[in-house]
Short mmCIF file of N, CA and C in Angstrom, two decimals:
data_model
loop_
_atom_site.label_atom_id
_atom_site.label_comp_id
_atom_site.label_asym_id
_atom_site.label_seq_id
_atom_site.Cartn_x
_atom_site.Cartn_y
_atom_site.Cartn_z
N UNK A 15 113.76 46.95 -60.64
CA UNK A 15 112.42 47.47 -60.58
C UNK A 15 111.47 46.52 -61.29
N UNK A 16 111.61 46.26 -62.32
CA UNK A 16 111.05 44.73 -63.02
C UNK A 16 110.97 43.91 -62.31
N UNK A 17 111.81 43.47 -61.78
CA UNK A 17 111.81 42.14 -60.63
C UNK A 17 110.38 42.46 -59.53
N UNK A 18 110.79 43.86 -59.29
CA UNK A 18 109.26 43.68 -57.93
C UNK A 18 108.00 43.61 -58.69
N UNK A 19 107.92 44.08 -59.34
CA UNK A 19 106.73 44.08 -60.31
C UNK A 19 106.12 42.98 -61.09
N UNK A 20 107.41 41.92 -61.31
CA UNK A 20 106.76 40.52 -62.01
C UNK A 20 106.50 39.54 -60.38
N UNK A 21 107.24 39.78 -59.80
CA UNK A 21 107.01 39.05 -58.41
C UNK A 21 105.74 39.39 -57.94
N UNK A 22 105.40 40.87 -57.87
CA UNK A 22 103.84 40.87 -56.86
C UNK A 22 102.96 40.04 -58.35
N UNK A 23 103.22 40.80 -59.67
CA UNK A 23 102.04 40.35 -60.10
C UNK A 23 101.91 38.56 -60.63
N UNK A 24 103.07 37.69 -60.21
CA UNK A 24 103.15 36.10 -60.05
C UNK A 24 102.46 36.46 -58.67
N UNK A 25 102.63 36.59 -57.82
CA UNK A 25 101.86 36.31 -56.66
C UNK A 25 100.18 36.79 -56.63
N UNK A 26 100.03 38.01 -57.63
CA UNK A 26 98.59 38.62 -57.33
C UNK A 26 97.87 37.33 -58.15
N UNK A 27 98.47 37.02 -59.66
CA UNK A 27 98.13 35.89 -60.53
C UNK A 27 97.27 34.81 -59.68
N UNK A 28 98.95 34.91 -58.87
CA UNK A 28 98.36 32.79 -58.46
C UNK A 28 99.60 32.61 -58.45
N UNK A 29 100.72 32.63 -59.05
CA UNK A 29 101.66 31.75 -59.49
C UNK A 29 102.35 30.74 -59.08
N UNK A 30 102.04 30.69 -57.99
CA UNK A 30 102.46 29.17 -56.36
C UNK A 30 101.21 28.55 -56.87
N UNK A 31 101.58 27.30 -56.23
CA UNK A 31 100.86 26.37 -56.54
C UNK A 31 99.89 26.36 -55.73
N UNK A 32 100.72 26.59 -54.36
CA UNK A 32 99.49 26.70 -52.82
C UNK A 32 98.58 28.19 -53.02
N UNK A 33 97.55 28.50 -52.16
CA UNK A 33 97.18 29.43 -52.28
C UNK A 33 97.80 30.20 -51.01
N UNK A 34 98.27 31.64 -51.78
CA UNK A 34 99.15 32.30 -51.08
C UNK A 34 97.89 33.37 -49.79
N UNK A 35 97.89 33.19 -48.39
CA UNK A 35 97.53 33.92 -47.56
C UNK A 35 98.04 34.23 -46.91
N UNK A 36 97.90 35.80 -46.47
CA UNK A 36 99.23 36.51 -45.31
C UNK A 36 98.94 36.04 -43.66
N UNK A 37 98.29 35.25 -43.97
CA UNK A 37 98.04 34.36 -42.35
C UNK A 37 97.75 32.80 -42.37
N UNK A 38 98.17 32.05 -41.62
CA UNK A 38 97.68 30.44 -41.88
C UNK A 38 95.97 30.80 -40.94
N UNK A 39 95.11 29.56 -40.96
CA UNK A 39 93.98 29.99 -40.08
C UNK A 39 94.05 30.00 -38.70
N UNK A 40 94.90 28.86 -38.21
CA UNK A 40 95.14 29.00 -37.00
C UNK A 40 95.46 30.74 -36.48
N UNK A 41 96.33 31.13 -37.31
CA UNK A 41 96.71 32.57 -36.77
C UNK A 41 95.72 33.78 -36.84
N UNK A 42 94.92 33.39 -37.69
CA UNK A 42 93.52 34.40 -38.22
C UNK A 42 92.56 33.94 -37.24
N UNK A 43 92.58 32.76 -36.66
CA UNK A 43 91.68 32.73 -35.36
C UNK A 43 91.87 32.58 -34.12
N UNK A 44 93.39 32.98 -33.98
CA UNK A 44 94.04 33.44 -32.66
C UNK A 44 94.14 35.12 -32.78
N UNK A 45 93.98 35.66 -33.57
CA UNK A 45 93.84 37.03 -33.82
C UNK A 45 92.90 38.04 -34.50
N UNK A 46 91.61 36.88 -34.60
CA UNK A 46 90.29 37.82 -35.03
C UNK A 46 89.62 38.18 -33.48
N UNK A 47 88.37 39.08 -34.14
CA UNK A 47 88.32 39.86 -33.00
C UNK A 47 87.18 39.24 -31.66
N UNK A 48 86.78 38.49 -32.24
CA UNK A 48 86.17 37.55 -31.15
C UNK A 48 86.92 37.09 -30.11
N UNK A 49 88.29 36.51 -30.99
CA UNK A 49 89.31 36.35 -29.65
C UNK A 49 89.99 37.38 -28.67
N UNK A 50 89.83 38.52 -29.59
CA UNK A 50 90.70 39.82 -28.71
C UNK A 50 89.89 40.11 -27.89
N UNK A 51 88.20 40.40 -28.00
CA UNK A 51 87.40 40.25 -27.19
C UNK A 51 87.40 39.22 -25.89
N UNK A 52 87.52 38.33 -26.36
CA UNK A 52 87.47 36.85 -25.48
C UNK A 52 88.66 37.03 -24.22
N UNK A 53 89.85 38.04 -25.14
CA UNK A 53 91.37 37.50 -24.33
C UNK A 53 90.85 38.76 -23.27
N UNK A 54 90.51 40.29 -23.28
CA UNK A 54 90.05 41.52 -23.29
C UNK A 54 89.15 41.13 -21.86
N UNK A 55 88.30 40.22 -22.18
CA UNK A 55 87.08 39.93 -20.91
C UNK A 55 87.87 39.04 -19.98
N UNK A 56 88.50 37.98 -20.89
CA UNK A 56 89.04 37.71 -19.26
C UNK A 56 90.17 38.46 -18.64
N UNK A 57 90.48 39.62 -18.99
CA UNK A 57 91.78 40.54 -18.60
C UNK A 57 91.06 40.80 -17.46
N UNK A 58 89.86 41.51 -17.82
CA UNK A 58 88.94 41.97 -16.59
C UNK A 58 88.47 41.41 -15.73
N UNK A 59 88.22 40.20 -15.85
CA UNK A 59 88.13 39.49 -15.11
C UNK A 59 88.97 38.89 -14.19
N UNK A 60 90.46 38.49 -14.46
CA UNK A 60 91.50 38.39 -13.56
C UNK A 60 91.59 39.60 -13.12
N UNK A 61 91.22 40.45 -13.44
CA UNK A 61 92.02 41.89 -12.22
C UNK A 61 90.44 42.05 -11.46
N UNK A 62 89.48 41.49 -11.58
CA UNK A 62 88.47 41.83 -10.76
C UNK A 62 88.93 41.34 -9.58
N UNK A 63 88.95 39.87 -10.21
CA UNK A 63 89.27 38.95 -9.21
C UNK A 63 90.56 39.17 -8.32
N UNK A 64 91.72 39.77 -8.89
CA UNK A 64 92.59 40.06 -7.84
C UNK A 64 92.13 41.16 -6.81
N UNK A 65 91.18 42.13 -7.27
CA UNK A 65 91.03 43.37 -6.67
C UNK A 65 90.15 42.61 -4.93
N UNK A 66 89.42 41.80 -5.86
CA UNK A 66 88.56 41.05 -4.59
C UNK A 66 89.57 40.08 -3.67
N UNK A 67 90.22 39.39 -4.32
CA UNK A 67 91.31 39.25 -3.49
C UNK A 67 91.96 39.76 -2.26
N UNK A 68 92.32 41.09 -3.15
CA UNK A 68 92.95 42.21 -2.13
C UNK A 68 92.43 42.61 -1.15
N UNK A 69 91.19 42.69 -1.33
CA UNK A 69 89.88 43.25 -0.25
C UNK A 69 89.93 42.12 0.89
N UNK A 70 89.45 40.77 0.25
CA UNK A 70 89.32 39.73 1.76
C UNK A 70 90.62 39.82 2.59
N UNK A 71 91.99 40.16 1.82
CA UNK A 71 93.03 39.89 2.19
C UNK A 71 93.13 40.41 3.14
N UNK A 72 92.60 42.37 3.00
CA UNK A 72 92.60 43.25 3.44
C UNK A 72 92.17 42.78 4.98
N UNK A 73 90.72 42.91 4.68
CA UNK A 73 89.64 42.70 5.32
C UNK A 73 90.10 41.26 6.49
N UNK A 74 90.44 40.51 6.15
CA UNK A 74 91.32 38.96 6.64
C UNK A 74 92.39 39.60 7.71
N UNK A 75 93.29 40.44 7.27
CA UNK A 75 94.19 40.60 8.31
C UNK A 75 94.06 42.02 9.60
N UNK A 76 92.98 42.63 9.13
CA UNK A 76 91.82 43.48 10.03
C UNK A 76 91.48 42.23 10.84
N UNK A 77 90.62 41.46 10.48
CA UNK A 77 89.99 40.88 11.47
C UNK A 77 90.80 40.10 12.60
N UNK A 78 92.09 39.18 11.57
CA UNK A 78 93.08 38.76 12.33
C UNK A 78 93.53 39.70 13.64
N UNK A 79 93.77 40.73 12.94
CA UNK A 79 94.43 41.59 14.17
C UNK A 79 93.87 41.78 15.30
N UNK A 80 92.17 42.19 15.21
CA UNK A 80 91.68 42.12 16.27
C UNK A 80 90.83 41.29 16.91
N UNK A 81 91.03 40.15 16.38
CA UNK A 81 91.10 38.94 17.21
C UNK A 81 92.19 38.20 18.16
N UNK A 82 93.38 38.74 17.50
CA UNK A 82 94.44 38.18 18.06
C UNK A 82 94.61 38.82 19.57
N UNK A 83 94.28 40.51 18.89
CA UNK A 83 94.68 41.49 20.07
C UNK A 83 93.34 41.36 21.21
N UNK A 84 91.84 40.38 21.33
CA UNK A 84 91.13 40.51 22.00
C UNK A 84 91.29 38.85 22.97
N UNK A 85 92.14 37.68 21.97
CA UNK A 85 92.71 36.82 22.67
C UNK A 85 93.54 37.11 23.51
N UNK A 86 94.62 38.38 23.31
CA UNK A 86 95.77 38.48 24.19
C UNK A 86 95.27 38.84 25.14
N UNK A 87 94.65 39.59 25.25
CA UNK A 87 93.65 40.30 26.24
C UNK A 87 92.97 39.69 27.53
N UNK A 88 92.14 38.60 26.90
CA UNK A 88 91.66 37.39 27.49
C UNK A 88 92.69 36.87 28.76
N UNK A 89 94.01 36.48 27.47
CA UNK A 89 94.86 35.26 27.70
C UNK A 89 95.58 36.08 29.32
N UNK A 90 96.04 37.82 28.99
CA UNK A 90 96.14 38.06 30.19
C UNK A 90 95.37 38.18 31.18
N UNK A 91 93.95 38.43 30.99
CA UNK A 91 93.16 38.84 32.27
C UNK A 91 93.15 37.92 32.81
N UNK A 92 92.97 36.28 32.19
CA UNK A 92 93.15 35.32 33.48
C UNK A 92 94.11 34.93 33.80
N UNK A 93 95.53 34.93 32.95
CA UNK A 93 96.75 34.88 33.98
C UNK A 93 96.48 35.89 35.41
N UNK A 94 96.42 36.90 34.53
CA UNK A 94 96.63 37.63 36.08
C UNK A 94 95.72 37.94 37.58
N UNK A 95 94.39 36.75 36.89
CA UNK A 95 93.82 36.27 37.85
C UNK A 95 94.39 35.05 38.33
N UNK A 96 94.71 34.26 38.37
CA UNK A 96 95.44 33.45 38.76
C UNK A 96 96.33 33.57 39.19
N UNK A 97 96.96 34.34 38.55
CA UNK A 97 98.52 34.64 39.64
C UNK A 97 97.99 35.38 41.21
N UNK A 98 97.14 36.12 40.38
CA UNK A 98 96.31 37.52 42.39
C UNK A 98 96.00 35.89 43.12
N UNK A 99 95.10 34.71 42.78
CA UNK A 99 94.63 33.93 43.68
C UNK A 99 96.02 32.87 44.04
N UNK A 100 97.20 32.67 42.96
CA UNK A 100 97.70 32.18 43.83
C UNK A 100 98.88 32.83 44.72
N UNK A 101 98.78 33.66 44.55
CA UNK A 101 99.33 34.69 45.56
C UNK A 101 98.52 35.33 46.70
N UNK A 102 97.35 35.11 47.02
CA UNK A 102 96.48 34.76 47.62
C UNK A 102 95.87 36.84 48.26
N UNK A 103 96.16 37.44 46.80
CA UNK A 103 95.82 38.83 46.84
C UNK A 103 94.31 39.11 46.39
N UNK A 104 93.35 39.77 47.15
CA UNK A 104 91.92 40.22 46.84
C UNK A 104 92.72 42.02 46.37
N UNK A 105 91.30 42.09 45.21
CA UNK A 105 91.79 42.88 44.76
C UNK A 105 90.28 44.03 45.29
N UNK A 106 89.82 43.66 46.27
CA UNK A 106 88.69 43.94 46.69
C UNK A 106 89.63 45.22 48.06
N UNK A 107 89.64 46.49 48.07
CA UNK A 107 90.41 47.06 49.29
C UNK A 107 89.45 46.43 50.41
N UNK A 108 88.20 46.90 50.11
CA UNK A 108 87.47 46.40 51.60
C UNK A 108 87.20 45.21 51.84
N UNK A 109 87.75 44.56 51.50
CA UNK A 109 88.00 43.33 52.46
C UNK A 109 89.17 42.87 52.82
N UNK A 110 89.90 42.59 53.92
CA UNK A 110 91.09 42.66 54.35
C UNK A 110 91.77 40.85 53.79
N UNK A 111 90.91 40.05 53.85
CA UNK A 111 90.90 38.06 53.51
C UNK A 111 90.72 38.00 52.00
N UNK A 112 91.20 37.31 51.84
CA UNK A 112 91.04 36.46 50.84
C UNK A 112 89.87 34.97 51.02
N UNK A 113 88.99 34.85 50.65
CA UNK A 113 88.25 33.56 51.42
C UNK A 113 88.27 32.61 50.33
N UNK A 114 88.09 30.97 50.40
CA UNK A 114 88.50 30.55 49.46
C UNK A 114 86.98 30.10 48.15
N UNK A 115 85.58 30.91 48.67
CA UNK A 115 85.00 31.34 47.35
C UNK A 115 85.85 32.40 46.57
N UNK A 116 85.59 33.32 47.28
CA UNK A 116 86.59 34.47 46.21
C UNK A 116 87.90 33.89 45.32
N UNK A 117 88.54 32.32 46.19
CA UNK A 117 89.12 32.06 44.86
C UNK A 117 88.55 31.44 43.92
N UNK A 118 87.80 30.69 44.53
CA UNK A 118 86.93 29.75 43.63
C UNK A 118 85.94 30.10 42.30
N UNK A 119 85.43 31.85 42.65
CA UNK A 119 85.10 32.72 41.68
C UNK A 119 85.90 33.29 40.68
N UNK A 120 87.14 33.30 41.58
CA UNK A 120 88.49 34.08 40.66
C UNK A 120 88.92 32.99 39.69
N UNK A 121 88.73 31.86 40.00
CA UNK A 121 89.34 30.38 39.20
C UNK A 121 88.16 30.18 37.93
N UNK A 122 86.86 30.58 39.00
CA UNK A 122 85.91 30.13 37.46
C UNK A 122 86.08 31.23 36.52
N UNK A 123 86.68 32.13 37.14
CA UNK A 123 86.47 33.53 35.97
C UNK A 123 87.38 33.23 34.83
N UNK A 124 88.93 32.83 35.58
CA UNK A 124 89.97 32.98 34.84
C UNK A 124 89.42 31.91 33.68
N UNK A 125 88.70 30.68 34.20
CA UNK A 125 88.74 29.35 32.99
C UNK A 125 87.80 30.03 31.98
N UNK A 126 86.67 30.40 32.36
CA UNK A 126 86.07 31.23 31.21
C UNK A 126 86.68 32.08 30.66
N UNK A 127 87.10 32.93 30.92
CA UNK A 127 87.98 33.59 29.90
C UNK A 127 89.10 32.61 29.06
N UNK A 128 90.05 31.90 29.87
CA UNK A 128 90.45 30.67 28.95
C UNK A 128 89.65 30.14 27.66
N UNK A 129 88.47 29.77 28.11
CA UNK A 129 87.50 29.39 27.16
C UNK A 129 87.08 29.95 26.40
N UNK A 130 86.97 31.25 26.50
CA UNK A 130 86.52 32.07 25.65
C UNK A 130 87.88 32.55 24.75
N UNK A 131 88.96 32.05 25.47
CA UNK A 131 89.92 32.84 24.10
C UNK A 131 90.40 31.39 23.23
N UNK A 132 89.83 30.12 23.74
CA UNK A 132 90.06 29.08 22.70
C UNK A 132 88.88 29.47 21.58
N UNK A 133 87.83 29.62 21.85
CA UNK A 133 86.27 29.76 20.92
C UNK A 133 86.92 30.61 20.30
N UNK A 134 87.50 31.66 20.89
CA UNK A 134 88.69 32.44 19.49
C UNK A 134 89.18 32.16 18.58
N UNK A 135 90.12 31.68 19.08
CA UNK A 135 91.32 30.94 18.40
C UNK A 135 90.59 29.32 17.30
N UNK A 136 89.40 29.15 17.92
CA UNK A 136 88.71 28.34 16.97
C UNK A 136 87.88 29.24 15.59
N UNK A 137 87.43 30.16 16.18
CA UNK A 137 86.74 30.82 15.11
C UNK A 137 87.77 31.64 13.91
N UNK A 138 89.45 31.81 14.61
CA UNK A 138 90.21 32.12 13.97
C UNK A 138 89.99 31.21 12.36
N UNK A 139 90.48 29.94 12.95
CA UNK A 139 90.15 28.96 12.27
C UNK A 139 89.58 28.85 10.83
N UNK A 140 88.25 28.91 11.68
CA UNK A 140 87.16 28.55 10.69
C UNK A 140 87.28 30.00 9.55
N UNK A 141 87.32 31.23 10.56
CA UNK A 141 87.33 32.21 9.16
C UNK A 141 88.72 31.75 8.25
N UNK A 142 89.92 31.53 8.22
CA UNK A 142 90.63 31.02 7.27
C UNK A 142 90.34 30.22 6.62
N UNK A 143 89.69 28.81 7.20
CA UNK A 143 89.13 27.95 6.15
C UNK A 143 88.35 28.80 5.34
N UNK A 144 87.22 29.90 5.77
CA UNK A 144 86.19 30.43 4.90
C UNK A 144 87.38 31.25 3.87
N UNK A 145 88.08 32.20 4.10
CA UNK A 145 89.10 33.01 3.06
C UNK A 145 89.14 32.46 2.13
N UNK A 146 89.66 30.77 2.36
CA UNK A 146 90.46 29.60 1.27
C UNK A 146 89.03 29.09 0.52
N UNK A 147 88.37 29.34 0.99
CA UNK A 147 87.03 28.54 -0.13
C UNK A 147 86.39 29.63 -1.00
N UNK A 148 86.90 31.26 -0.36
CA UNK A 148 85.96 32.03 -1.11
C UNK A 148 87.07 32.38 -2.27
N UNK A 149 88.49 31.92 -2.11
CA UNK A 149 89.56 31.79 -3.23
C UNK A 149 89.37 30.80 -4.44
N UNK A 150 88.78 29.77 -3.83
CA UNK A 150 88.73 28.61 -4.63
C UNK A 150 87.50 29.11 -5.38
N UNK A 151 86.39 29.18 -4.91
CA UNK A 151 85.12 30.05 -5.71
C UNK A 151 85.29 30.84 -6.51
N UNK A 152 86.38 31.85 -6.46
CA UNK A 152 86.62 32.87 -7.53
C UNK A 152 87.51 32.11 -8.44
N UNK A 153 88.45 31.19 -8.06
CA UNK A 153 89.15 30.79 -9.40
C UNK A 153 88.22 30.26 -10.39
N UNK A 154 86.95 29.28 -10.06
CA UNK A 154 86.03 28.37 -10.81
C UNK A 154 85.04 29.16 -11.24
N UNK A 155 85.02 30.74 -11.46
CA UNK A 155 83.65 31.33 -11.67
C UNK A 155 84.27 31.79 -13.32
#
């Protein structure tokens, strides 16, 4: 019982040579409250940022989907114009011929639609590039 008692009061004294603190500073300014604050804001901030994440992600594979599903769409209506012209079928009952404007209309139809499901598949594109830059933006903010 003596022993604890001359020990705290050598230590309350002084009795080390160094000065005795229950923290070095480094540790008192990795754990004052400016920093808990500091660590606290950016907590919130990474989960903002994931939440927004989640959303484009969301939002990203919505759009994917129905883009993909309005290319397929495309991609069949002019196959299967093409196949009626080269099978040399009007899909017209009242007219008994096939004449070869009506294919020539059926051919420009099908390429536009072709075309129109590349401008797709391009704009696919570009919105992914946009996803990846609005990622990179949130990491640097």
């Amino acid at each position: 019982m003596f022993r604890f008692t001359l020990q705290s009061r050598l230590l309350h004294v002084g009795g080390s040579s160094a000065g005795w603190a229950p923290r070095s500073v480094k540790h008192a300014q990795r754990h004052s409250k400016q920093a808990l604050q500091l660590s606290r804001q950016r907590f919130h901030l990474q989960k903002e940022n994931a939440r927004i994440r989640q959303s484009v992600n969301y939002d990203y594979v919505e759009q994917r989907r129905m883009q993909g599903k309005s290319r397929e769409a495309l991609s069949t209506a002019a196959h299967g114009l093409i196949h009626s012209v080269s099978k040399g079928r009007n899909h017209d009952a009242s007219q008994h011929f096939y004449s070869p404007q009506d294919r020539a209309d059926d051919m420009a139809t099908a390429r536009h639609l072709l075309l129109l499901g590349e401008a797709k598949r391009r704009e696919m594109k570009r919105g992914r590039t946009q996803r990846l830059e609005t990622f990179r933006s949130l990491k640097h903010r």
